[in-house]
GROMACS .gro file of C-alpha atoms in nm:
model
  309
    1UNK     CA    1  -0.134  15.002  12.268
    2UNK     CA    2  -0.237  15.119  12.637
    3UNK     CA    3  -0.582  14.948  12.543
    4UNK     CA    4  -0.431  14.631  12.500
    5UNK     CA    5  -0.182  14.656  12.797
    6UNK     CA    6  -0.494  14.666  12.989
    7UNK     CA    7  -0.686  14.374  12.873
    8UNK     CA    8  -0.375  14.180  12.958
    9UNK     CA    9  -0.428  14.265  13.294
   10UNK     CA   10  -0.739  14.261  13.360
   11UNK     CA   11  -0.709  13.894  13.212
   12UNK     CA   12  -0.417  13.811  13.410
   13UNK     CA   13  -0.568  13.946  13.706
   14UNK     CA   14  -0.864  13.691  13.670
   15UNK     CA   15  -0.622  13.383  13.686
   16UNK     CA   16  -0.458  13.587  14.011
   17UNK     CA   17  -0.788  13.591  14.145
   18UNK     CA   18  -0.914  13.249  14.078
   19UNK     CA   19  -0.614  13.128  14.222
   20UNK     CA   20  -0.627  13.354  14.543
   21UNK     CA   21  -0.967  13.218  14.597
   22UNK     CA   22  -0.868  12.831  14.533
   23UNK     CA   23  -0.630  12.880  14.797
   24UNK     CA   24  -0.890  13.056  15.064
   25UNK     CA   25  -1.158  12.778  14.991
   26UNK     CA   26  -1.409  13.054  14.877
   27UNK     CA   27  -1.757  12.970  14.763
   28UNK     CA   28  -1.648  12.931  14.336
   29UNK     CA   29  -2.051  12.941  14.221
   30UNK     CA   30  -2.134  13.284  14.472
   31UNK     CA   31  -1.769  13.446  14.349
   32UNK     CA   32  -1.881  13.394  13.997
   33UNK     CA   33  -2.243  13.504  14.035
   34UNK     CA   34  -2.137  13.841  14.215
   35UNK     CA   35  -1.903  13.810  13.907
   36UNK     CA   36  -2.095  13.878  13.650
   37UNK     CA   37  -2.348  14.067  13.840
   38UNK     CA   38  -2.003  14.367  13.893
   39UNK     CA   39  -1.979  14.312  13.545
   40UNK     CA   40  -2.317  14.391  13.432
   41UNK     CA   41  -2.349  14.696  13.672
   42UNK     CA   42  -1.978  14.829  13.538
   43UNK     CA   43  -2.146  14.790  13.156
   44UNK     CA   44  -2.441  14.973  13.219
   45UNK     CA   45  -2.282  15.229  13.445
   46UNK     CA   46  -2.062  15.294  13.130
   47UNK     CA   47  -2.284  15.299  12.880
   48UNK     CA   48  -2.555  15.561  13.106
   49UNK     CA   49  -2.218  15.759  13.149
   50UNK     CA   50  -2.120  15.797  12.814
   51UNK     CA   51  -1.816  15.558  12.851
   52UNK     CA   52  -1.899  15.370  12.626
   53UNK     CA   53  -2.102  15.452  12.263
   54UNK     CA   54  -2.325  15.195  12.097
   55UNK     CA   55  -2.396  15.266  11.686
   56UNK     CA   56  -2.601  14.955  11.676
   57UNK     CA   57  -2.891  14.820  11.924
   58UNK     CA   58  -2.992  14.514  11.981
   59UNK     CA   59  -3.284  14.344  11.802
   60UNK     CA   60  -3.408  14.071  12.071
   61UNK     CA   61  -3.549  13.821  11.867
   62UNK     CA   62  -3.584  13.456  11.951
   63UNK     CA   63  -3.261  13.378  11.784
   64UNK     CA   64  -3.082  13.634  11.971
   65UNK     CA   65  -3.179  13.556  12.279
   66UNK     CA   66  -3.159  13.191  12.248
   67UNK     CA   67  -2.806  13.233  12.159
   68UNK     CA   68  -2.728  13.496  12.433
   69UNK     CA   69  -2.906  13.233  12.693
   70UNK     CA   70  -2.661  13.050  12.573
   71UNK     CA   71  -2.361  13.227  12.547
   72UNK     CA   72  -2.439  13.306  12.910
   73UNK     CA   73  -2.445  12.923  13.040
   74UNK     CA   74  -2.139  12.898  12.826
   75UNK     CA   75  -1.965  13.158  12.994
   76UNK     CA   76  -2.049  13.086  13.355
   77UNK     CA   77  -1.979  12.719  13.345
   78UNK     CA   78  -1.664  12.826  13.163
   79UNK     CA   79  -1.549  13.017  13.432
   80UNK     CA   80  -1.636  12.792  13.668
   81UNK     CA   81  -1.420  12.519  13.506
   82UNK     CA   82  -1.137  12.776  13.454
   83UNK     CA   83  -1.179  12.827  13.828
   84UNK     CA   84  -1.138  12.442  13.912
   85UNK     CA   85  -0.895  12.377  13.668
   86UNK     CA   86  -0.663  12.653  13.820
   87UNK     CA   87  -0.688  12.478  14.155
   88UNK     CA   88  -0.630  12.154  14.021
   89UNK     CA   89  -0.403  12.236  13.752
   90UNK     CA   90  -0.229  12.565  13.816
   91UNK     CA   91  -0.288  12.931  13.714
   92UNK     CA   92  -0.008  12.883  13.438
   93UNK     CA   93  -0.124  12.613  13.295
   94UNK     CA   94  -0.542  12.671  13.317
   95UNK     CA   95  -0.508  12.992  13.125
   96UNK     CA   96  -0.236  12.834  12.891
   97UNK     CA   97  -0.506  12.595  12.770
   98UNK     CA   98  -0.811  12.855  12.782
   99UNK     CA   99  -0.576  13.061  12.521
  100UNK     CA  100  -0.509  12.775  12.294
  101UNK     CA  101  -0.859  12.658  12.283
  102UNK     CA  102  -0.922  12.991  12.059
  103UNK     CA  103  -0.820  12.685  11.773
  104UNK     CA  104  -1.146  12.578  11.800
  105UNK     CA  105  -1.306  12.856  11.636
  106UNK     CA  106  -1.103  12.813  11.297
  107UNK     CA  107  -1.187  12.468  11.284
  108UNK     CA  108  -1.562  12.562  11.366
  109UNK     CA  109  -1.518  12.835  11.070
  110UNK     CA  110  -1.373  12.558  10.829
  111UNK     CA  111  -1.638  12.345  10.869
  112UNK     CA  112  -1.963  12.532  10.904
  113UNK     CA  113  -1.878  12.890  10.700
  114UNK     CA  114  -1.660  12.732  10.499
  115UNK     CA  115  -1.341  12.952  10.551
  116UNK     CA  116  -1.033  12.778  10.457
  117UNK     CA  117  -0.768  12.841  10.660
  118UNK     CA  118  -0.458  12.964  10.504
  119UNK     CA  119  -0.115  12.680  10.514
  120UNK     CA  120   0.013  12.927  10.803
  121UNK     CA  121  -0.293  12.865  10.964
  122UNK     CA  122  -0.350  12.516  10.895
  123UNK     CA  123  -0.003  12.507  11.057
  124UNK     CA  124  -0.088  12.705  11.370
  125UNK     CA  125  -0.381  12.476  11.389
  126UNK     CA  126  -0.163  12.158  11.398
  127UNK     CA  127   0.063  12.343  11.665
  128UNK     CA  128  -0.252  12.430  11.875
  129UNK     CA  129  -0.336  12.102  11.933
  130UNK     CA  130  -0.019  11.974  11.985
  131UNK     CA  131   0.045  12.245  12.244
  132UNK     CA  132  -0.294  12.171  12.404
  133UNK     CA  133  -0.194  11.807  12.448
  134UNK     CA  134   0.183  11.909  12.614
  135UNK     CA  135  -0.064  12.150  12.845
  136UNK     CA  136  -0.270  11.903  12.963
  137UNK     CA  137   0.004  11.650  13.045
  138UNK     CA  138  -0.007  11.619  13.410
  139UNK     CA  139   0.243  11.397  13.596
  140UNK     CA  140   0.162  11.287  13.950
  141UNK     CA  141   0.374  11.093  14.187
  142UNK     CA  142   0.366  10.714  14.200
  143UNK     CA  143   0.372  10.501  14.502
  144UNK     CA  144   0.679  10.452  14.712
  145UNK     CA  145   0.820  10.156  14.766
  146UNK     CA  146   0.734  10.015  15.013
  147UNK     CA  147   1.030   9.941  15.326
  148UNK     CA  148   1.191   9.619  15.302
  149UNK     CA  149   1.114   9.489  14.932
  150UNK     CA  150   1.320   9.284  14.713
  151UNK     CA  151   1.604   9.551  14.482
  152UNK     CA  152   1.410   9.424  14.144
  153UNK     CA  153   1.098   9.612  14.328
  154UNK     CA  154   1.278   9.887  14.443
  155UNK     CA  155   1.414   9.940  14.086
  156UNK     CA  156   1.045   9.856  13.946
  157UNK     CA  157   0.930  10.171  14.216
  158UNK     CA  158   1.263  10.356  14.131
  159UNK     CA  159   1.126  10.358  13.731
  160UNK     CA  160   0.769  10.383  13.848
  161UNK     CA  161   0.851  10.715  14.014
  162UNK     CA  162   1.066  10.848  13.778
  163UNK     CA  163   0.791  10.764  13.432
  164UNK     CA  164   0.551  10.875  13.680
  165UNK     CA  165   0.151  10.803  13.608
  166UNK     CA  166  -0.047  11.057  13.429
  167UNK     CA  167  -0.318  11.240  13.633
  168UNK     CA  168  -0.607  11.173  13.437
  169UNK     CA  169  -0.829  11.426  13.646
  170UNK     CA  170  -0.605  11.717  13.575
  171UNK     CA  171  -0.618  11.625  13.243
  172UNK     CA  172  -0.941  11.591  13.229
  173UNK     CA  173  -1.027  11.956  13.389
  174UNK     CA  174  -0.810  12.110  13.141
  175UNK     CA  175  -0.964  11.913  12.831
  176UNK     CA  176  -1.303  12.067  12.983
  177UNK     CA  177  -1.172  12.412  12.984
  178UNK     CA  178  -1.036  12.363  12.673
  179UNK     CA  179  -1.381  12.274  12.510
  180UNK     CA  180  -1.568  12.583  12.722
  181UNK     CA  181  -1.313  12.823  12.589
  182UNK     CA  182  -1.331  12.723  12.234
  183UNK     CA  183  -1.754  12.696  12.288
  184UNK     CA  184  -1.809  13.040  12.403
  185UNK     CA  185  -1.570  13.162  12.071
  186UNK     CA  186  -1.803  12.977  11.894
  187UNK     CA  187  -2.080  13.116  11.960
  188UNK     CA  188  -1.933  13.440  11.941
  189UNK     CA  189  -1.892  13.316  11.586
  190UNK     CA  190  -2.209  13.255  11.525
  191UNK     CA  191  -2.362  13.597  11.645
  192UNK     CA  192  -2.114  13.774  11.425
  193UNK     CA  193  -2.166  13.557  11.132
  194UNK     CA  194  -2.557  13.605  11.150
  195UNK     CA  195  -2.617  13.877  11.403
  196UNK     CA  196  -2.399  14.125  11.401
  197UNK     CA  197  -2.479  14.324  11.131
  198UNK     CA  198  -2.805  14.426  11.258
  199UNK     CA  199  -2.714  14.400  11.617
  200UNK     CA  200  -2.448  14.552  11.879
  201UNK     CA  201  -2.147  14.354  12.022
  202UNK     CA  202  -2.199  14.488  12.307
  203UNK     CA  203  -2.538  14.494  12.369
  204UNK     CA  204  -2.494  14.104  12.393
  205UNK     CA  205  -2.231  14.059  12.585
  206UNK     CA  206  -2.344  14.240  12.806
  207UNK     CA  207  -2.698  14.010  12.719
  208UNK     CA  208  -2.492  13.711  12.821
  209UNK     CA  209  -2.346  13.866  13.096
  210UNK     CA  210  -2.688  13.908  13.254
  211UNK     CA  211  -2.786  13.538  13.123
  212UNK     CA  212  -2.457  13.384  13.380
  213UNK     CA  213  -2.562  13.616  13.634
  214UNK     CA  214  -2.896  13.447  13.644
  215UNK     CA  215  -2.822  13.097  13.641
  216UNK     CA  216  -2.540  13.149  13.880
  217UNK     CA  217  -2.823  13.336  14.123
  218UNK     CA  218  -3.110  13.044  14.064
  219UNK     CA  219  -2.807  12.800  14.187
  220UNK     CA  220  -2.647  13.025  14.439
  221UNK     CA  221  -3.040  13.074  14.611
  222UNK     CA  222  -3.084  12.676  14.588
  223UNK     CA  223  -2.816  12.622  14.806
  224UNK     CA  224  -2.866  12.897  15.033
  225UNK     CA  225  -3.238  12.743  15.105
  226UNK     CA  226  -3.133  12.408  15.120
  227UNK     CA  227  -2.832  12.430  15.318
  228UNK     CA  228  -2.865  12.768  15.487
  229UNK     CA  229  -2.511  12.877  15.341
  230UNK     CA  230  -2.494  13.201  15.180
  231UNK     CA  231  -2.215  13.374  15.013
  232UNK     CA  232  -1.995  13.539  15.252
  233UNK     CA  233  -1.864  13.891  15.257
  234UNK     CA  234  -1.483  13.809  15.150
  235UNK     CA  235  -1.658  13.556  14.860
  236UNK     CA  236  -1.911  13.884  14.731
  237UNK     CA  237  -1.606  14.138  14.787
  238UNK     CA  238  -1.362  13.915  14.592
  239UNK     CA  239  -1.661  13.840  14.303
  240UNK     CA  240  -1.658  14.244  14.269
  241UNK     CA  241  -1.291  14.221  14.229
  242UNK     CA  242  -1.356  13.953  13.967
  243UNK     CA  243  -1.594  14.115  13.771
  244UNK     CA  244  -1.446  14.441  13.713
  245UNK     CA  245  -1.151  14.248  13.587
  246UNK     CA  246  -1.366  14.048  13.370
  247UNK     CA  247  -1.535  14.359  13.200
  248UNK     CA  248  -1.255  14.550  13.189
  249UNK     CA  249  -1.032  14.261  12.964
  250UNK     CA  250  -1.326  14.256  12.737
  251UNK     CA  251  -1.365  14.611  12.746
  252UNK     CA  252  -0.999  14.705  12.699
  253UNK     CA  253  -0.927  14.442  12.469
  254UNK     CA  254  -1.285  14.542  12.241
  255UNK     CA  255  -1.154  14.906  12.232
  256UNK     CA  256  -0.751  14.782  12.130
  257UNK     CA  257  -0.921  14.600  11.817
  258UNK     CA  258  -1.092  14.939  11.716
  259UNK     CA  259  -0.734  15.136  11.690
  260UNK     CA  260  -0.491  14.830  11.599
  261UNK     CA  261  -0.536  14.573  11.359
  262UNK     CA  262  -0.684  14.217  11.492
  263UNK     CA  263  -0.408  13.983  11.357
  264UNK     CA  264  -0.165  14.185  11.602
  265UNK     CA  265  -0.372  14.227  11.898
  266UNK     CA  266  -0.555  13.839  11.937
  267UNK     CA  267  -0.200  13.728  11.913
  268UNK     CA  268  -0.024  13.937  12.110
  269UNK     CA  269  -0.304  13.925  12.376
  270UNK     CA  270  -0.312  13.582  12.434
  271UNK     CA  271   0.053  13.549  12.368
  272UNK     CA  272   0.112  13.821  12.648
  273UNK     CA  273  -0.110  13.631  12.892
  274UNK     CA  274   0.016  13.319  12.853
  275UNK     CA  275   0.389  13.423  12.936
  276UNK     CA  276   0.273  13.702  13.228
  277UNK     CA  277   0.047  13.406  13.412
  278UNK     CA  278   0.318  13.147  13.361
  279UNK     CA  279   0.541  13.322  13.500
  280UNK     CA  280   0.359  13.482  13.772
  281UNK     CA  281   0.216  13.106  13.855
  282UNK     CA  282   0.593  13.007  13.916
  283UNK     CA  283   0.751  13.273  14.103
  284UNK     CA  284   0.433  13.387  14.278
  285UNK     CA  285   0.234  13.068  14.357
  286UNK     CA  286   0.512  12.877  14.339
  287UNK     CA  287   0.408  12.621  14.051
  288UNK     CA  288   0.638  12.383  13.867
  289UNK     CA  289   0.592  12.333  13.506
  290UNK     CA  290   0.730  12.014  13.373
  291UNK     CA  291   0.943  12.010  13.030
  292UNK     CA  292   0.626  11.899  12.838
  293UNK     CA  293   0.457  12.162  12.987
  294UNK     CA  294   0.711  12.459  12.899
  295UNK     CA  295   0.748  12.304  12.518
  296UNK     CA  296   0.355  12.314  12.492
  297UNK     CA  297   0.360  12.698  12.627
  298UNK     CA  298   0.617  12.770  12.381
  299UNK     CA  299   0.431  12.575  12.065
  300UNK     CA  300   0.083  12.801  12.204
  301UNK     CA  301   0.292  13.068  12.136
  302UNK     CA  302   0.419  13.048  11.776
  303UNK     CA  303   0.071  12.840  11.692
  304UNK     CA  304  -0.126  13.194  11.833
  305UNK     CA  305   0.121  13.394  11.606
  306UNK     CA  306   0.042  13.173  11.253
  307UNK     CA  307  -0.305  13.172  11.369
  308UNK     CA  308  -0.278  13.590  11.350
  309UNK     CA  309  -0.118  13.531  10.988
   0.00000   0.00000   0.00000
């Protein structure tokens, strides 16, 4: 159980950071390349240590590494939308929809492996989507009216500003992260489906790992030539942060699966992270979640739990 307590964290502590570093304008494409780089070096430190024991290796054939190439743009524009959509969005909500997206993945198994779901399931599938929609429902402030107009305007603004208008661009960021988070499950799919019993989980993580580290450094050294701006100190000290954070939820949360049973510990992992970040987003950063908002964190919830069934 200590196992899973800290992949909560270290998940948690990822929406803590992204948020921190929303707020302090840090560079978001040098945080995430120092990122994954911390993460890489924390993997291999483990693994020369004895932290960590591999049974399987990892065959690198052309399949393999196409699909940790892309596993590894998956993951590092995923972050970097999980980033944006916590500035634009909030920390509660951001990660509420990263959890939810893990729906994807049973539809993906429906359809191409041809796993039926079971009616609990199909159920928690329906309440996914339902709670991804609630999620994503951003309000923003209409117009006020303007000083000296007729009382039918002032009533018009009056019910303009009380329906509000939906902010399209939240919205949108969180429909994005919502489609990275369900890709990168995908594809984690697809290497266990036809991978993984020749080759090692962790071996290609820590493949794609090194694959985001990469493409984040090509466009982190673009910039830096063109413009002359390179990462900062606080933006590579903060990455570090990040990245031990990052490897230590998959980490933690790999070796919880290996001593508890997966139907409890996906659930109660993204159930647990869900509830921490919302309500660290509103007491801590302050964040207001509207009633929508608070019904779709509660439908996540009990969809996560069927999906567990």
């Amino acid at each position: 159980m200590i196992f899973l307590v800290f992949a909560v964290a270290g998940s948690v502590a990822i929406g803590m950071i992204f948020k921190h570093a929303g707020r302090q304008q840090l560079d978001r494409t040098a945080l995430l390349t120092v990122n994954y780089a911390a993460a890489v070096v924390v993997a291999v430190g483990l693994l020369g240590l004895g932290g960590r024991e591999v049974e399987q290796g990892l065959v690198l054939s052309k399949e393999v590494l196409a699909l940790g190439a892309g596993a590894g743009v998956v993951l590092i524009a995923g972050f970097f939308v999980l980033a944006w959509a916590t500035e634009v969005a909030g920390m509660s909500l951001a990660i509420g929809v990263m959890r939810v997206s893990v729906v994807v993945p049973f539809v993906a198994s429906w359809g191409i492996w041809g796993e039926v779901p079971t009616p609990a399931q199909g159920l928690g599938m329906v309440l996914a989507m339902g709670a991804f929609f609630l999620l994503a429902h951003q309000r923003s402030p209409s117009d006020p009216v303007p000083a000296g107009a007729s009382p039918s305007a002032e009533t018009t603004g009056m019910a303009r500003s009380v329906l509000a208008r939906v902010d399209w661009f939240a919205a949108g960021v969180l429909a994005l992260t919502f489609c990275s988070g369900g890709a990168i499950d995908v594809l984690m799919k697809t290497f266990e489906e036809d991978f993984g019993a020749e080759n090692s989980r962790v071996l290609f993580l820590l493949l794609a790992f090194g694959v985001a580290f990469l493409v984040g450094a090509i466009i982190v050294a673009y910039q830096g030539l063109q413009d002359g701006e390179w990462p900062t100190l606080r933006a590579v000290g903060w990455g570090v942060l990040l990245g031990i954070a990052n490897y230590a939820s998959l980490e933690f949360l790999l070796r919880a699966i290996e001593v508890l049973p997966g139907p409890f510990v996906f659930p109660a992992n993204n159930i647990a992270i869900m509830v921490i970040a919302a309500l660290l987003g509103v007491t801590v950063w302050g964040e207001r979640l509207s009633r929508p908002n608070r019904v779709g964190l509660g439908l996540a919830c009990i969809a996560l739990v069927l999906l567990g069934l």
